[in-house]
Structures are given as structure tokens and as C-alpha cells.
Amino acid sequence: DAKTTQPTSMDCAEGRAANLPCNHSTISGNEYVYWYRQIHSQGPQYIIHGLKNNETNEMASLIITEDRKSSTLILPHATLRDTAVYYCIVRVARDDKIIFGKGTRLHILP
Amino acid sequence: DAGVTQSPTHLIKTRGQQVTLRCSPKSGHDTVSWYQQALGQGPQFIFQYYEEEERQRGNFPDRFSGHQFPNYSSELNVNALLLGDSALYLCASSLSGSQETQYFGPGTRLLVL
């Protein structure tokens, strides 16, 4: 079973920051937090991952709480192309199997 | 640099038939994982291949089998197809022991009638 809890769906206005929360209260010390997204009928796309420090790349920022029991993915300026299902995942090894939950369906509104 | 490729893109079979799906990993990757995604659900892990051997397996029956070739490409075989096998089948590749994460292909959509 997935070790994360995410809201089923969220809306965000185009141009605004989209903040997607994820709870992972049973995360172990050696588990990373990964985020993927899946645009309709495509394969999942890797976004970002982190262990305990906040991370930023060209796509998004990842904020992990100090106790590591929750995190937030931030898309700074959402566009219509960011409409997708976003999956928050915790896993140990980088080539270990990925256990997906149901994710958050993010709708970007024009 | 080609990413992960899968073939065919779509496939229609009937119950009881057998199907073979193919995956070519991203250049430089040596590990291939297969996932099944039913409509409205997240992908479910089937198995992972490394050095031409099955390294991990999810909760799927023996009707699901695979193979990895010396060039790291892989096949997923499903025997005795059931209606419930209708799904999007995803292949993901990675480099064992590296810092990189898994990269997914576009998937093969299988419809069993």
C-alpha cells in the first residue's frame, strides 16, 4: 500500500502558485519523498525528490517539514499544461519499485 | 538522446489470447520495471529486470512474465488474457545504483474483449 495521503483533487487559477500537500507520517529515516505527475494518457513524469532539505529545480519546489511527516510540492506559476494527476511517493532506493497511490488531480483554471 | 520507448502503442486482444509488449530503455539505463495502470487508478508494479533476471515482483499471477535482453530492452508477456487485464502498461528504466530516478515510457494501451 502507498505510504502517502493526498487530497483527491485541487483547483488552481492559471498564473498562480499551485501548492500540493502530501502526508507521509510513517516515513523512515532513509526514505526519500518523490513527486511524479501524469498528464492524461501519458507515462508518469518525474518532477523532483528530496530527503529532508527543501529542493528546487526548473519545474517545481519541494518543501519538507522538519519532522518529515509531510511535504508540499509548489508549482510557482501554474499553466494549463500543468493540469495532471500528481503522485507523492516515498521510497528507499533510487531503483526500487515505485508504489503509487491515487494521487491528486490538479485542475488549472483559465 | 531517445527516452524510454514502448511498442505497440495500442493493442486489442480477445480473452484467452497471449500478448507481448516491448520496451527499450533510456540510453545508458540497465534496469527495466513494468507497471499496470487500470483506468482511474495509479500504476501498479508488476516486476523489475536487471542483468537479464527478474529482481523484484509485485502481486501479479504467473500469467505475467518477462524477459530482458543483453541490450537491456525488455518484453512483458501476458498469457490467457482476462477482461481485467485491460489497462495501460508502462515501462520505466533506470540505472542501477545511480542517483537517477526511474523514467517512464508512454505506455501500451491493451484492450481485452
mmCIF file of C-alpha atoms in Angstrom:
data_model
loop_
_atom_site.group_PDB
_atom_site.id
_atom_site.type_symbol
_atom_site.label_atom_id
_atom_site.label_comp_id
_atom_site.label_asym_id
_atom_site.label_seq_id
_atom_site.Cartn_x
_atom_site.Cartn_y
_atom_site.Cartn_z
ATOM 1 C CA ASP A 1 0.000 0.000 0.000
ATOM 2 C CA ALA A 2 1.023 3.579 -0.614
ATOM 3 C CA LYS A 3 2.552 5.280 2.414
ATOM 4 C CA THR A 4 1.240 8.713 1.474
ATOM 5 C CA THR A 5 -2.058 10.578 1.733
ATOM 6 C CA GLN A 6 -3.024 13.248 -0.764
ATOM 7 C CA PRO A 7 -6.221 15.208 -1.484
ATOM 8 C CA THR A 8 -8.234 13.683 -4.292
ATOM 9 C CA SER A 9 -8.432 16.867 -6.329
ATOM 10 C CA MET A 10 -7.479 20.542 -6.290
ATOM 11 C CA ASP A 11 -8.126 23.609 -8.426
ATOM 12 C CA CYS A 12 -5.689 26.452 -9.087
ATOM 13 C CA ALA A 13 -6.014 29.592 -11.207
ATOM 14 C CA GLU A 14 -3.654 29.932 -14.126
ATOM 15 C CA GLY A 15 -0.618 32.056 -13.242
ATOM 16 C CA ARG A 16 -0.945 31.434 -9.513
ATOM 17 C CA ALA A 17 1.202 29.113 -7.421
ATOM 18 C CA ALA A 18 -0.168 25.604 -7.020
ATOM 19 C CA ASN A 19 0.577 24.074 -3.620
ATOM 20 C CA LEU A 20 0.005 20.321 -3.418
ATOM 21 C CA PRO A 21 0.179 18.774 0.059
ATOM 22 C CA CYS A 22 1.205 15.252 0.978
ATOM 23 C CA ASN A 23 1.194 13.439 4.310
ATOM 24 C CA HIS A 24 3.729 10.675 4.953
ATOM 25 C CA SER A 25 3.656 10.310 8.720
ATOM 26 C CA THR A 26 5.266 6.841 8.730
ATOM 27 C CA ILE A 27 8.246 7.782 6.570
ATOM 28 C CA SER A 28 11.508 6.128 7.582
ATOM 29 C CA GLY A 29 14.791 7.963 8.021
ATOM 30 C CA ASN A 30 16.254 6.559 4.808
ATOM 31 C CA GLU A 31 13.208 7.146 2.622
ATOM 32 C CA TYR A 32 13.074 9.931 0.090
ATOM 33 C CA VAL A 33 9.997 11.887 -0.976
ATOM 34 C CA TYR A 34 9.430 11.778 -4.740
ATOM 35 C CA TRP A 35 6.889 13.588 -6.873
ATOM 36 C CA TYR A 36 5.709 12.447 -10.277
ATOM 37 C CA ARG A 37 2.906 13.729 -12.452
ATOM 38 C CA GLN A 38 0.871 12.070 -15.170
ATOM 39 C CA ILE A 39 -0.755 14.074 -17.901
ATOM 40 C CA HIS A 40 -3.747 12.348 -19.465
ATOM 41 C CA SER A 41 -2.821 9.180 -21.392
ATOM 42 C CA GLN A 42 0.920 9.695 -20.951
ATOM 43 C CA GLY A 43 3.504 7.939 -18.766
ATOM 44 C CA PRO A 44 4.348 9.441 -15.366
ATOM 45 C CA GLN A 45 6.918 12.229 -15.462
ATOM 46 C CA TYR A 46 9.478 12.735 -12.699
ATOM 47 C CA ILE A 47 9.283 16.182 -11.088
ATOM 48 C CA ILE A 48 11.520 16.377 -8.028
ATOM 49 C CA HIS A 49 12.681 14.477 -4.955
ATOM 50 C CA GLY A 50 14.223 15.221 -1.561
ATOM 51 C CA LEU A 51 15.316 13.661 1.707
ATOM 52 C CA LYS A 52 14.996 16.395 4.326
ATOM 53 C CA ASN A 53 16.142 19.655 2.795
ATOM 54 C CA ASN A 54 13.951 21.795 0.593
ATOM 55 C CA GLU A 55 14.674 21.308 -3.089
ATOM 56 C CA THR A 56 14.086 23.409 -6.197
ATOM 57 C CA ASN A 57 14.510 22.706 -9.883
ATOM 58 C CA GLU A 58 13.243 24.186 -13.127
ATOM 59 C CA MET A 59 9.833 22.566 -12.693
ATOM 60 C CA ALA A 60 8.959 22.953 -9.029
ATOM 61 C CA SER A 61 9.949 23.369 -5.405
ATOM 62 C CA LEU A 62 9.632 20.733 -2.687
ATOM 63 C CA ILE A 63 9.149 21.811 0.904
ATOM 64 C CA ILE A 64 9.594 19.057 3.520
ATOM 65 C CA THR A 65 8.621 19.725 7.131
ATOM 66 C CA GLU A 66 11.290 19.413 9.795
ATOM 67 C CA ASP A 67 9.758 16.217 11.189
ATOM 68 C CA ARG A 68 9.500 14.873 7.594
ATOM 69 C CA LYS A 69 5.918 13.785 8.153
ATOM 70 C CA SER A 70 4.544 15.958 5.374
ATOM 71 C CA SER A 71 5.639 17.869 2.315
ATOM 72 C CA THR A 72 4.326 20.350 -0.243
ATOM 73 C CA LEU A 73 5.025 20.487 -3.954
ATOM 74 C CA ILE A 74 4.917 24.025 -5.312
ATOM 75 C CA LEU A 75 4.413 24.886 -8.971
ATOM 76 C CA PRO A 76 5.277 28.598 -8.871
ATOM 77 C CA HIS A 77 3.313 29.841 -11.891
ATOM 78 C CA ALA A 78 0.788 27.233 -12.942
ATOM 79 C CA THR A 79 -0.190 26.962 -16.598
ATOM 80 C CA LEU A 80 -2.950 24.979 -18.291
ATOM 81 C CA ARG A 81 -0.327 22.389 -19.256
ATOM 82 C CA ASP A 82 0.175 21.622 -15.562
ATOM 83 C CA THR A 83 -3.259 20.000 -15.411
ATOM 84 C CA ALA A 84 -2.425 16.412 -14.418
ATOM 85 C CA VAL A 85 -2.531 13.817 -11.648
ATOM 86 C CA TYR A 86 0.296 14.430 -9.171
ATOM 87 C CA TYR A 87 1.700 11.497 -7.190
ATOM 88 C CA CYS A 88 3.630 11.833 -3.942
ATOM 89 C CA ILE A 89 5.738 8.738 -3.225
ATOM 90 C CA VAL A 90 8.167 7.662 -0.513
ATOM 91 C CA ARG A 91 10.844 5.102 -1.323
ATOM 92 C CA VAL A 92 14.264 3.948 -0.186
ATOM 93 C CA ALA A 93 16.441 3.062 -3.138
ATOM 94 C CA ARG A 94 16.501 5.059 -6.327
ATOM 95 C CA ASP A 95 15.912 1.997 -8.463
ATOM 96 C CA ASP A 96 13.457 0.324 -6.119
ATOM 97 C CA LYS A 97 9.892 -0.268 -7.210
ATOM 98 C CA ILE A 98 7.560 2.713 -7.048
ATOM 99 C CA ILE A 99 4.335 2.266 -5.101
ATOM 100 C CA PHE A 100 1.794 4.752 -6.421
ATOM 101 C CA GLY A 101 -1.282 5.905 -4.549
ATOM 102 C CA LYS A 102 -4.218 7.570 -6.260
ATOM 103 C CA GLY A 103 -2.571 10.993 -6.396
ATOM 104 C CA THR A 104 -4.098 14.470 -6.587
ATOM 105 C CA ARG A 105 -5.922 15.524 -9.722
ATOM 106 C CA LEU A 106 -4.892 19.152 -10.257
ATOM 107 C CA HIS A 107 -7.091 21.332 -12.469
ATOM 108 C CA ILE A 108 -5.606 24.603 -13.665
ATOM 109 C CA LEU A 109 -8.432 27.035 -14.373
ATOM 110 C CA PRO A 110 -8.120 29.720 -17.085
ATOM 111 C CA ASP B 1 19.016 11.023 -26.729
ATOM 112 C CA ALA B 2 15.919 8.831 -27.016
ATOM 113 C CA GLY B 3 13.899 8.321 -23.902
ATOM 114 C CA VAL B 4 12.019 5.158 -22.999
ATOM 115 C CA THR B 5 10.120 3.768 -25.955
ATOM 116 C CA GLN B 6 7.346 1.177 -25.987
ATOM 117 C CA SER B 7 5.578 -0.769 -28.701
ATOM 118 C CA PRO B 8 2.911 -1.118 -29.781
ATOM 119 C CA THR B 9 1.031 1.988 -28.646
ATOM 120 C CA HIS B 10 -2.356 0.264 -28.736
ATOM 121 C CA LEU B 11 -3.424 -3.360 -28.916
ATOM 122 C CA ILE B 12 -6.733 -5.227 -28.982
ATOM 123 C CA LYS B 13 -6.903 -8.901 -27.992
ATOM 124 C CA THR B 14 -9.604 -11.380 -27.048
ATOM 125 C CA ARG B 15 -9.929 -13.393 -23.860
ATOM 126 C CA GLY B 16 -7.590 -16.370 -23.667
ATOM 127 C CA GLN B 17 -5.059 -14.955 -26.102
ATOM 128 C CA GLN B 18 -1.438 -14.130 -25.327
ATOM 129 C CA VAL B 19 0.257 -10.761 -25.754
ATOM 130 C CA THR B 20 3.843 -9.483 -25.850
ATOM 131 C CA LEU B 21 4.700 -5.862 -25.131
ATOM 132 C CA ARG B 22 8.127 -4.353 -25.761
ATOM 133 C CA CYS B 23 10.238 -1.692 -24.098
ATOM 134 C CA SER B 24 13.539 -0.031 -24.956
ATOM 135 C CA PRO B 25 15.137 1.756 -22.012
ATOM 136 C CA LYS B 26 16.636 5.218 -21.999
ATOM 137 C CA SER B 27 20.175 5.248 -23.317
ATOM 138 C CA GLY B 28 22.615 4.217 -20.583
ATOM 139 C CA HIS B 29 19.991 2.582 -18.369
ATOM 140 C CA ASP B 30 20.258 -1.079 -17.372
ATOM 141 C CA THR B 31 17.150 -1.700 -15.266
ATOM 142 C CA VAL B 32 13.598 -2.027 -16.558
ATOM 143 C CA SER B 33 10.418 -2.050 -14.492
ATOM 144 C CA TRP B 34 6.889 -2.789 -15.688
ATOM 145 C CA TYR B 35 3.662 -1.340 -14.299
ATOM 146 C CA GLN B 36 -0.023 -1.914 -14.971
ATOM 147 C CA GLN B 37 -2.411 1.040 -14.745
ATOM 148 C CA ALA B 38 -6.142 0.368 -14.760
ATOM 149 C CA LEU B 39 -8.471 3.212 -15.643
ATOM 150 C CA GLY B 40 -8.677 5.779 -12.851
ATOM 151 C CA GLN B 41 -6.017 4.098 -10.725
ATOM 152 C CA GLY B 42 -2.335 4.703 -10.067
ATOM 153 C CA PRO B 43 0.215 2.415 -11.728
ATOM 154 C CA GLN B 44 0.792 -0.948 -10.020
ATOM 155 C CA PHE B 45 4.258 -2.537 -10.007
ATOM 156 C CA ILE B 46 4.476 -5.835 -11.907
ATOM 157 C CA PHE B 47 8.197 -6.697 -11.870
ATOM 158 C CA GLN B 48 11.685 -5.365 -12.420
ATOM 159 C CA TYR B 49 14.523 -6.759 -14.544
ATOM 160 C CA TYR B 50 18.231 -6.246 -14.053
ATOM 161 C CA GLU B 51 21.096 -8.192 -15.644
ATOM 162 C CA GLU B 52 18.526 -10.251 -17.557
ATOM 163 C CA GLU B 53 16.937 -11.567 -14.372
ATOM 164 C CA GLU B 54 13.756 -10.730 -12.501
ATOM 165 C CA ARG B 55 14.907 -8.844 -9.425
ATOM 166 C CA GLN B 56 11.605 -7.879 -7.797
ATOM 167 C CA ARG B 57 7.989 -8.856 -8.371
ATOM 168 C CA GLY B 58 4.703 -7.326 -7.365
ATOM 169 C CA ASN B 59 1.444 -9.107 -6.614
ATOM 170 C CA PHE B 60 0.708 -10.411 -10.109
ATOM 171 C CA PRO B 61 -0.036 -14.009 -11.173
ATOM 172 C CA ASP B 62 2.371 -16.202 -13.112
ATOM 173 C CA ARG B 63 0.437 -15.391 -16.292
ATOM 174 C CA PHE B 64 2.583 -12.256 -16.290
ATOM 175 C CA SER B 65 6.158 -12.976 -17.279
ATOM 176 C CA GLY B 66 9.017 -11.009 -18.687
ATOM 177 C CA HIS B 67 12.398 -11.062 -20.242
ATOM 178 C CA GLN B 68 15.362 -8.744 -20.512
ATOM 179 C CA PHE B 69 17.806 -8.943 -23.393
ATOM 180 C CA PRO B 70 21.567 -8.270 -23.387
ATOM 181 C CA ASN B 71 20.923 -4.810 -24.852
ATOM 182 C CA TYR B 72 18.733 -4.091 -21.769
ATOM 183 C CA SER B 73 15.475 -3.978 -23.735
ATOM 184 C CA SER B 74 12.617 -5.929 -22.225
ATOM 185 C CA GLU B 75 9.403 -7.751 -23.015
ATOM 186 C CA LEU B 76 6.284 -8.257 -20.945
ATOM 187 C CA ASN B 77 4.233 -11.355 -21.765
ATOM 188 C CA VAL B 78 0.716 -11.986 -20.549
ATOM 189 C CA ASN B 79 -0.877 -15.400 -21.135
ATOM 190 C CA ALA B 80 -4.521 -16.441 -21.004
ATOM 191 C CA LEU B 81 -5.761 -12.858 -21.153
ATOM 192 C CA LEU B 82 -8.701 -11.844 -18.985
ATOM 193 C CA LEU B 83 -11.012 -8.882 -19.426
ATOM 194 C CA GLY B 84 -9.454 -7.412 -16.283
ATOM 195 C CA ASP B 85 -6.059 -7.268 -17.957
ATOM 196 C CA SER B 86 -7.297 -4.304 -19.989
ATOM 197 C CA ALA B 87 -5.054 -1.451 -18.883
ATOM 198 C CA LEU B 88 -2.215 0.887 -19.760
ATOM 199 C CA TYR B 89 1.088 -0.979 -19.423
ATOM 200 C CA LEU B 90 4.011 1.247 -18.530
ATOM 201 C CA CYS B 91 7.696 0.569 -18.756
ATOM 202 C CA ALA B 92 10.232 2.523 -16.704
ATOM 203 C CA SER B 93 14.005 2.442 -16.920
ATOM 204 C CA SER B 94 16.788 3.435 -14.551
ATOM 205 C CA LEU B 95 20.485 2.957 -13.940
ATOM 206 C CA SER B 96 21.084 0.621 -11.044
ATOM 207 C CA GLY B 97 22.910 2.252 -8.144
ATOM 208 C CA SER B 98 22.871 5.710 -9.693
ATOM 209 C CA GLN B 99 21.418 8.964 -8.428
ATOM 210 C CA GLU B 100 18.860 8.990 -11.238
ATOM 211 C CA THR B 101 15.241 8.125 -10.739
ATOM 212 C CA GLN B 102 13.043 5.977 -12.982
ATOM 213 C CA TYR B 103 11.922 7.388 -16.318
ATOM 214 C CA PHE B 104 8.660 6.175 -17.836
ATOM 215 C CA GLY B 105 7.682 5.439 -21.400
ATOM 216 C CA PRO B 106 4.370 6.485 -22.981
ATOM 217 C CA GLY B 107 2.782 3.097 -22.345
ATOM 218 C CA THR B 108 0.918 0.471 -24.339
ATOM 219 C CA ARG B 109 -2.860 0.520 -24.040
ATOM 220 C CA LEU B 110 -4.222 -3.027 -24.080
ATOM 221 C CA LEU B 111 -7.909 -3.757 -24.572
ATOM 222 C CA VAL B 112 -9.128 -7.310 -23.977
ATOM 223 C CA LEU B 113 -12.530 -8.129 -25.458
#
